[in-house]
């Protein structure tokens, strides 16, 4: 059970949602946007997170969008991961989403919740960064689009009242490589998750579970250079130590995965 | 539908459960699992881990499996909720009986609802799809073999009935 009380608001427009949030911030009320709730309710129950007000954003129409527009997939922030998997056709994105949590939980887990949540994994962001997706964000001044790579650095850099509305992904059948490793069972947080795309000399590498937060780098590597050692050196020091895996083990996983990626994977073709 | 509720107030919500309406008084922080069991008296959904891991609390909301331990009652007032009490002599229930799909029974209602939704939505589900959906539920008796046989048999019967 949740041992503290909170107010519940369910606005019908994005503007109203932002207004309520802004008013609550001004009144020093701890206020959280609420979508799927899987992470929040767990943390409420454990006493790790507290809220005075929840703003339920599931009723906001644009946040429930899932459609193709001008060749790009537009995904509302409140769309569940399973709905994205079943209704969209971006296989690299679906491959990653399918490994997050379990099937029933993915009926509640939303794209926005996974990217903006408190858990350090945020795995849904990996293909979105590698594919250079766009974030659509609402605040008191209106709704704006920004490259996701500009607003995500370890976590989404949103002001407290800002609301992620949509993610726009343009997929041009780019080749990709992905590898996810857990400690024991498949349904678990990763101790290592790499997602990569390559566009000529640019390697886009995103990692989760390896460091303390998701990491992304876009690295230019000429055909004469060894991508494995260059990429390894970029990320080597980011490996974290925890009860689930040591720094050395994570670095070892990185090296082995890069070996697979460069030698035998989809991205290994010389350009 | 409820748009705004103060934290210290109980609010009346009409829940549509198993095609009947139930009036409940809740605060915003009340989880659906507790409302179902303690106010409505439907104890089929079980509190297992209460951490969204085990699936014993699974119910269907608009036909989609959801974990009621991770759902606020206040957000489902305008949805159709199905609990195990709402399943009546379905293929999956018969199969669980005939193929030893349960031992202690604690996980059973969660498995039944999830499997029922799977076979309703995807009667031709592949082995991979069945495994993907049903991995959402844990059985501490490790009665997975009986569960699998039951699900496979129920699927055969549903496919047969659909022809």
Coordinates of C-alpha atoms in Angstrom, one line a residue:
Chain A
X1 CA 0.0 0.0 0.0
X2 CA 1.0 3.6 -0.5
X3 CA 1.3 5.2 2.9
X4 CA 0.9 8.8 2.0
X5 CA -1.9 10.8 0.4
X6 CA -1.7 12.8 -2.7
X7 CA -4.0 14.9 -4.9
X8 CA -4.9 13.4 -8.3
X9 CA -5.4 15.6 -11.3
X10 CA -6.4 14.5 -14.8
X11 CA -6.2 17.4 -17.2
X12 CA -7.7 17.3 -20.6
X13 CA -5.2 19.5 -22.5
X14 CA -1.4 19.8 -22.5
X15 CA -1.7 23.5 -21.6
X16 CA -3.7 22.7 -18.6
X17 CA -1.3 20.0 -17.5
X18 CA 1.6 22.4 -17.7
X19 CA -0.4 25.1 -15.9
X20 CA -1.3 22.7 -13.0
X21 CA 2.4 21.7 -12.8
X22 CA 3.6 25.3 -12.8
X23 CA 1.0 26.3 -10.1
X24 CA 2.1 23.4 -7.9
X25 CA 5.8 24.2 -8.2
X26 CA 5.0 27.8 -7.2
X27 CA 3.1 26.4 -4.1
X28 CA 6.1 24.2 -3.3
X29 CA 4.1 21.0 -3.8
X30 CA 6.0 17.9 -4.9
X31 CA 4.3 17.2 -8.2
X32 CA 4.9 14.4 -10.7
X33 CA 3.5 13.7 -14.2
X34 CA 1.9 10.3 -14.0
X35 CA 1.6 7.9 -17.0
X36 CA 2.0 4.1 -16.7
X37 CA 2.9 4.3 -13.0
X38 CA 4.9 1.1 -12.8
X39 CA 8.0 2.8 -11.5
X40 CA 6.3 5.5 -9.5
X41 CA 3.9 3.3 -7.6
X42 CA 6.8 0.8 -6.7
X43 CA 8.8 3.7 -5.4
X44 CA 5.8 5.2 -3.5
X45 CA 5.2 1.9 -1.9
X46 CA 8.8 1.5 -0.8
X47 CA 8.9 5.1 0.5
X48 CA 11.6 6.1 -1.9
X49 CA 9.6 8.8 -3.7
X50 CA 6.9 11.1 -2.3
X51 CA 4.4 13.3 -4.1
X52 CA 1.8 15.8 -3.1
X53 CA 0.2 15.8 -6.5
X54 CA 0.0 13.4 -9.4
X55 CA -0.9 14.8 -12.8
X56 CA -2.3 11.9 -14.9
X57 CA -1.3 12.6 -18.5
X58 CA -2.8 9.5 -20.1
X59 CA -5.9 11.4 -21.2
X60 CA -3.9 13.9 -23.3
X61 CA -4.7 13.0 -26.9
X62 CA -1.3 13.9 -28.5
X63 CA 0.5 11.7 -25.9
X64 CA -1.5 8.8 -27.1
X65 CA -0.6 9.2 -30.8
X66 CA 1.1 6.5 -32.8
X67 CA 1.2 7.3 -36.4
X68 CA 3.4 7.7 -39.5
X69 CA 3.7 11.3 -40.7
X70 CA 5.9 12.4 -43.6
X71 CA 7.8 9.1 -43.4
X72 CA 8.6 9.4 -39.7
X73 CA 7.0 7.5 -36.8
X74 CA 5.4 9.8 -34.2
X75 CA 5.1 8.1 -30.8
X76 CA 3.2 9.8 -28.0
X77 CA 4.9 9.8 -24.7
X78 CA 2.0 7.9 -23.0
X79 CA 1.9 5.1 -25.6
X80 CA 2.7 1.7 -24.0
X81 CA 5.7 -0.2 -25.1
X82 CA 3.6 -3.1 -26.2
X83 CA 1.5 -0.9 -28.4
X84 CA 4.6 0.5 -30.1
X85 CA 5.9 -3.1 -30.6
X86 CA 2.6 -4.3 -32.1
X87 CA 1.7 -1.3 -34.2
X88 CA 4.9 0.2 -35.5
X89 CA 7.4 -1.3 -37.9
X90 CA 10.8 0.0 -36.7
X91 CA 12.5 -3.3 -35.9
X92 CA 15.5 -2.0 -34.1
X93 CA 13.3 0.0 -31.7
X94 CA 11.0 -2.9 -31.2
X95 CA 13.9 -5.3 -30.5
X96 CA 15.0 -3.1 -27.6
X97 CA 11.5 -2.4 -26.2
X98 CA 10.7 -6.1 -26.2
X99 CA 13.5 -6.8 -23.7
X100 CA 12.3 -4.2 -21.2
X101 CA 10.4 -5.7 -18.2
X102 CA 7.8 -8.4 -18.9
X103 CA 4.9 -8.5 -21.4
X104 CA 2.1 -7.6 -18.9
X105 CA 4.2 -4.8 -17.4
X106 CA 4.8 -3.4 -20.9
X107 CA 1.1 -2.9 -21.2
X108 CA 1.5 -0.2 -18.6
X109 CA 5.1 1.0 -19.2
X110 CA 5.1 4.0 -21.5
X111 CA 7.8 5.4 -23.8
X112 CA 7.9 8.7 -22.0
X113 CA 7.9 7.0 -18.6
X114 CA 10.8 4.8 -19.5
X115 CA 12.9 7.7 -20.9
X116 CA 12.0 10.2 -18.2
X117 CA 11.9 7.9 -15.2
X118 CA 14.2 7.7 -12.2
X119 CA 15.6 4.2 -12.9
X120 CA 19.1 4.6 -14.4
X121 CA 18.5 2.2 -17.3
X122 CA 16.1 4.1 -19.6
X123 CA 16.8 1.5 -22.3
X124 CA 14.1 2.8 -24.7
X125 CA 16.4 5.8 -25.2
X126 CA 19.2 3.8 -26.7
X127 CA 17.8 3.2 -30.3
X128 CA 16.2 6.7 -30.2
X129 CA 19.6 8.3 -29.6
X130 CA 21.3 6.2 -32.2
X131 CA 18.6 6.9 -34.8
X132 CA 18.8 10.6 -33.9
X133 CA 15.1 11.0 -32.9
X134 CA 13.4 14.2 -32.2
X135 CA 11.8 15.1 -28.8
X136 CA 8.6 17.2 -28.8
X137 CA 8.4 19.1 -25.5
X138 CA 5.6 21.3 -24.0
X139 CA 6.1 24.1 -21.5
X140 CA 4.4 27.4 -20.6
X141 CA 5.6 28.9 -23.9
X142 CA 4.1 26.2 -26.2
X143 CA 5.3 23.1 -27.9
X144 CA 8.8 22.8 -29.4
X145 CA 10.8 20.1 -31.2
X146 CA 14.5 19.5 -30.3
X147 CA 16.9 16.7 -31.3
X148 CA 16.8 14.1 -28.5
X149 CA 20.6 14.2 -28.4
X150 CA 20.4 17.8 -27.3
X151 CA 17.9 17.2 -24.4
X152 CA 19.2 13.8 -23.2
X153 CA 22.4 13.7 -21.2
X154 CA 22.4 10.9 -18.7
X155 CA 18.7 11.7 -18.3
X156 CA 16.1 13.9 -20.0
X157 CA 17.1 17.5 -19.3
X158 CA 13.6 18.9 -18.8
X159 CA 12.6 21.8 -16.5
X160 CA 10.3 20.7 -13.8
X161 CA 7.1 21.8 -15.6
X162 CA 8.1 20.6 -19.0
X163 CA 6.3 17.7 -20.5
X164 CA 7.6 15.2 -23.1
X165 CA 4.7 15.0 -25.6
X166 CA 6.1 12.9 -28.4
X167 CA 9.1 11.3 -29.9
X168 CA 9.6 11.4 -33.7
X169 CA 11.8 8.7 -35.3
X170 CA 12.8 8.6 -38.9
X171 CA 14.0 5.2 -39.9
X172 CA 15.7 4.7 -43.2
X173 CA 16.5 1.0 -42.7
X174 CA 19.9 1.8 -41.1
X175 CA 21.8 -1.2 -40.1
X176 CA 22.1 -1.7 -36.4
X177 CA 23.6 -3.9 -33.8
X178 CA 22.3 -4.6 -30.4
X179 CA 23.4 -6.8 -27.5
X180 CA 21.8 -7.1 -24.0
X181 CA 23.2 -9.1 -21.1
X182 CA 21.5 -9.7 -17.8
X183 CA 22.9 -11.2 -14.7
X184 CA 20.6 -14.2 -14.6
X185 CA 17.1 -14.4 -16.0
X186 CA 16.0 -12.7 -19.2
X187 CA 13.5 -10.5 -17.4
X188 CA 15.9 -8.4 -15.4
X189 CA 17.7 -5.0 -15.6
X190 CA 20.8 -5.2 -17.8
X191 CA 24.3 -5.3 -16.6
X192 CA 25.2 -4.4 -20.2
X193 CA 23.2 -3.2 -23.1
X194 CA 24.7 -1.8 -26.3
X195 CA 22.8 -0.4 -29.3
X196 CA 24.6 0.9 -32.3
X197 CA 24.0 2.2 -35.8
X198 CA 26.5 3.2 -38.4
X199 CA 26.3 5.8 -41.2
X200 CA 29.4 5.7 -43.3
X201 CA 32.3 6.8 -41.0
X202 CA 30.0 7.7 -38.1
X203 CA 29.3 5.1 -35.4
X204 CA 26.5 5.9 -33.1
X205 CA 26.9 4.0 -29.9
X206 CA 24.4 3.9 -26.9
X207 CA 25.0 2.0 -23.7
X208 CA 22.8 1.2 -20.7
X209 CA 23.5 -0.8 -17.6
X210 CA 27.2 -0.3 -18.2
X211 CA 27.7 3.0 -16.5
X212 CA 25.7 4.8 -13.8
X213 CA 23.3 6.2 -16.5
X214 CA 22.7 5.7 -20.3
X215 CA 25.7 7.0 -22.4
X216 CA 25.7 8.0 -26.0
X217 CA 28.5 9.0 -28.3
X218 CA 28.6 9.6 -32.1
X219 CA 32.2 8.7 -33.1
X220 CA 33.9 9.3 -36.4
X221 CA 36.2 6.5 -37.4
X222 CA 37.9 6.3 -40.7
X223 CA 38.2 3.0 -42.6
X224 CA 41.9 2.8 -41.8
X225 CA 41.3 2.9 -38.0
X226 CA 40.3 0.1 -35.7
X227 CA 36.8 0.8 -34.5
X228 CA 36.9 -1.7 -31.7
X229 CA 39.8 -0.1 -29.9
X230 CA 38.6 3.4 -30.5
X231 CA 35.1 2.8 -29.2
X232 CA 36.5 0.8 -26.3
X233 CA 38.7 3.6 -25.2
X234 CA 35.8 6.1 -25.4
X235 CA 33.7 4.1 -23.0
X236 CA 36.2 2.1 -20.9
X237 CA 36.3 4.4 -17.9
X238 CA 32.5 4.7 -17.7
X239 CA 32.1 1.2 -16.4
X240 CA 30.5 1.1 -13.0
X241 CA 30.9 -1.3 -10.1
X242 CA 27.8 -2.7 -8.4
X243 CA 26.7 -5.9 -6.6
X244 CA 25.6 -7.3 -10.0
X245 CA 28.9 -6.9 -11.9
X246 CA 32.3 -5.5 -11.5
X247 CA 34.0 -2.8 -13.5
X248 CA 36.4 -5.3 -15.0
X249 CA 33.5 -7.6 -16.0
X250 CA 31.6 -4.8 -17.7
X251 CA 34.7 -3.7 -19.5
X252 CA 35.2 -7.3 -20.6
X253 CA 31.6 -7.5 -21.9
X254 CA 32.2 -4.2 -23.8
X255 CA 35.3 -5.6 -25.5
X256 CA 33.6 -8.9 -26.5
X257 CA 30.5 -7.1 -27.8
X258 CA 32.6 -4.7 -29.8
X259 CA 34.5 -7.7 -31.3
X260 CA 31.2 -9.2 -32.3
X261 CA 29.9 -5.9 -33.7
X262 CA 32.9 -5.1 -35.7
X263 CA 33.9 -8.5 -37.0
X264 CA 30.7 -10.4 -37.6
X265 CA 27.8 -8.0 -37.2
X266 CA 25.6 -5.9 -39.5
X267 CA 27.9 -2.9 -39.0
X268 CA 31.1 -4.7 -40.0
X269 CA 30.8 -4.0 -43.7
X270 CA 33.5 -1.7 -45.1
X271 CA 32.3 1.5 -46.7
Chain B
X1 CA -14.3 9.6 -15.1
X2 CA -12.6 11.6 -12.3
X3 CA -10.7 14.7 -13.2
X4 CA -9.5 16.1 -9.8
X5 CA -9.4 14.6 -6.3
X6 CA -8.0 16.0 -3.1
X7 CA -5.7 13.8 -1.2
X8 CA -7.7 13.8 2.1
X9 CA -11.0 13.0 0.5
X10 CA -12.7 9.8 -0.3
X11 CA -14.3 9.9 -3.6
X12 CA -17.0 7.8 -5.1
X13 CA -16.0 5.9 -8.2
X14 CA -18.1 3.5 -10.2
X15 CA -16.1 0.6 -11.4
X16 CA -17.2 -1.7 -14.2
X17 CA -16.2 -5.1 -13.1
X18 CA -17.2 -8.3 -14.9
X19 CA -20.0 -6.5 -16.7
X20 CA -21.5 -5.2 -13.4
X21 CA -21.2 -1.8 -11.8
X22 CA -19.7 -1.4 -8.3
X23 CA -19.7 1.8 -6.3
X24 CA -16.5 2.2 -4.2
X25 CA -15.2 4.9 -2.0
X26 CA -11.5 5.4 -2.4
X27 CA -8.7 7.9 -2.0
X28 CA -6.4 8.6 -4.9
X29 CA -3.6 6.4 -3.4
X30 CA -5.7 3.3 -3.3
X31 CA -4.4 0.5 -5.5
X32 CA -6.8 -1.5 -7.6
X33 CA -5.8 -4.8 -6.1
X34 CA -6.8 -3.6 -2.6
X35 CA -10.1 -2.1 -3.9
X36 CA -11.0 -5.4 -5.6
X37 CA -10.2 -7.6 -2.6
X38 CA -11.3 -5.4 0.3
X39 CA -14.2 -3.3 -1.0
X40 CA -15.7 -5.2 -3.8
X41 CA -15.0 -8.6 -2.3
X42 CA -13.4 -10.1 -5.3
X43 CA -10.4 -12.0 -3.9
X44 CA -9.4 -13.8 -7.0
X45 CA -6.6 -11.4 -7.8
X46 CA -3.8 -12.1 -5.3
X47 CA -1.2 -9.9 -3.6
X48 CA 2.0 -11.9 -4.3
X49 CA 5.1 -9.7 -4.5
X50 CA 3.1 -6.4 -4.7
X51 CA 6.0 -5.2 -6.7
X52 CA 4.8 -5.9 -10.3
X53 CA 7.1 -9.0 -10.6
X54 CA 4.9 -12.1 -10.0
X55 CA 1.7 -11.5 -11.9
X56 CA -0.6 -13.0 -9.2
X57 CA -2.6 -9.8 -9.2
X58 CA -3.2 -9.8 -13.0
X59 CA -6.6 -8.5 -14.1
X60 CA -7.8 -7.5 -17.6
X61 CA -8.5 -3.8 -18.3
X62 CA -10.4 -3.4 -21.6
X63 CA -9.2 -6.9 -22.4
X64 CA -5.5 -6.2 -21.8
X65 CA -3.6 -7.9 -18.9
X66 CA -2.4 -5.4 -16.3
X67 CA -1.0 -5.8 -12.8
X68 CA -3.5 -4.5 -10.3
X69 CA -0.9 -4.0 -7.7
X70 CA 0.6 -1.3 -9.9
X71 CA -2.6 0.4 -10.9
X72 CA -4.4 3.2 -9.1
X73 CA -8.2 2.6 -8.7
X74 CA -8.9 6.1 -9.6
X75 CA -7.5 5.8 -13.1
X76 CA -9.7 2.9 -14.2
X77 CA -13.2 4.3 -13.4
X78 CA -14.1 4.5 -17.1
X79 CA -12.6 1.1 -18.2
X80 CA -13.9 -2.4 -18.3
X81 CA -12.3 -4.6 -15.7
X82 CA -12.3 -8.4 -15.8
X83 CA -11.2 -10.5 -12.8
X84 CA -10.9 -14.2 -12.6
X85 CA -14.5 -14.2 -11.2
X86 CA -15.6 -12.9 -14.5
X87 CA -14.3 -15.9 -16.5
X88 CA -16.9 -18.6 -16.7
X89 CA -16.2 -22.1 -18.0
X90 CA -13.7 -20.9 -20.6
X91 CA -11.4 -23.3 -22.6
X92 CA -8.4 -22.2 -20.6
X93 CA -10.1 -22.9 -17.3
X94 CA -11.1 -26.4 -18.4
X95 CA -7.6 -27.0 -19.7
X96 CA -6.1 -26.0 -16.4
X97 CA -8.3 -28.6 -14.6
X98 CA -7.6 -31.4 -17.1
X99 CA -3.9 -30.9 -17.5
X100 CA -2.8 -30.1 -13.9
X101 CA -2.3 -26.5 -14.6
X102 CA -2.3 -25.6 -10.9
X103 CA -1.0 -26.9 -7.5
X104 CA -1.4 -24.5 -4.7
X105 CA -3.5 -22.2 -6.9
X106 CA -2.0 -18.9 -5.8
X107 CA -0.7 -17.9 -9.2
X108 CA -3.5 -19.5 -11.1
X109 CA -5.9 -16.6 -11.4
X110 CA -3.1 -14.4 -12.8
X111 CA -2.0 -17.1 -15.3
X112 CA -5.6 -17.8 -16.4
X113 CA -6.4 -14.2 -17.1
X114 CA -3.2 -13.6 -19.0
X115 CA -3.5 -16.8 -21.0
X116 CA -7.2 -16.1 -21.7
X117 CA -6.3 -12.6 -23.0
X118 CA -3.4 -14.1 -25.1
X119 CA -5.6 -16.7 -26.8
X120 CA -8.5 -14.2 -27.3
X121 CA -6.1 -11.7 -29.0
X122 CA -3.8 -14.2 -30.7
X123 CA -5.5 -17.6 -31.1
X124 CA -2.6 -18.5 -33.4
X125 CA 0.1 -17.4 -31.0
X126 CA 3.5 -18.9 -31.7
X127 CA 5.6 -20.7 -29.1
X128 CA 7.6 -17.5 -28.8
X129 CA 4.5 -15.4 -28.2
X130 CA 3.1 -17.7 -25.7
X131 CA 6.4 -17.7 -23.8
X132 CA 6.7 -14.0 -24.0
X133 CA 3.2 -13.3 -22.6
X134 CA 3.3 -16.0 -19.9
X135 CA 6.8 -15.1 -18.7
X136 CA 4.9 -12.2 -16.9
X137 CA 3.6 -14.7 -14.3
X138 CA 5.7 -16.7 -11.8
X139 CA 4.7 -20.0 -10.2
X140 CA 6.5 -20.8 -6.9
X141 CA 5.3 -24.4 -7.2
X142 CA 7.2 -24.5 -10.5
X143 CA 4.2 -26.1 -12.1
X144 CA 5.1 -24.7 -15.5
X145 CA 4.9 -27.9 -17.4
X146 CA 1.2 -28.4 -16.5
X147 CA 0.5 -24.7 -17.2
X148 CA 2.2 -25.0 -20.7
X149 CA 0.2 -28.2 -21.5
X150 CA -3.0 -26.5 -20.5
X151 CA -2.3 -23.4 -22.5
X152 CA -1.4 -25.5 -25.6
X153 CA -4.5 -27.6 -25.3
X154 CA -6.8 -24.6 -24.8
X155 CA -5.2 -23.1 -27.9
X156 CA -6.0 -26.2 -29.9
X157 CA -9.6 -26.2 -28.8
X158 CA -10.0 -22.5 -29.5
X159 CA -8.5 -22.9 -33.0
X160 CA -10.8 -25.8 -33.6
X161 CA -13.9 -23.9 -32.4
X162 CA -12.9 -21.0 -34.6
X163 CA -12.9 -23.1 -37.8

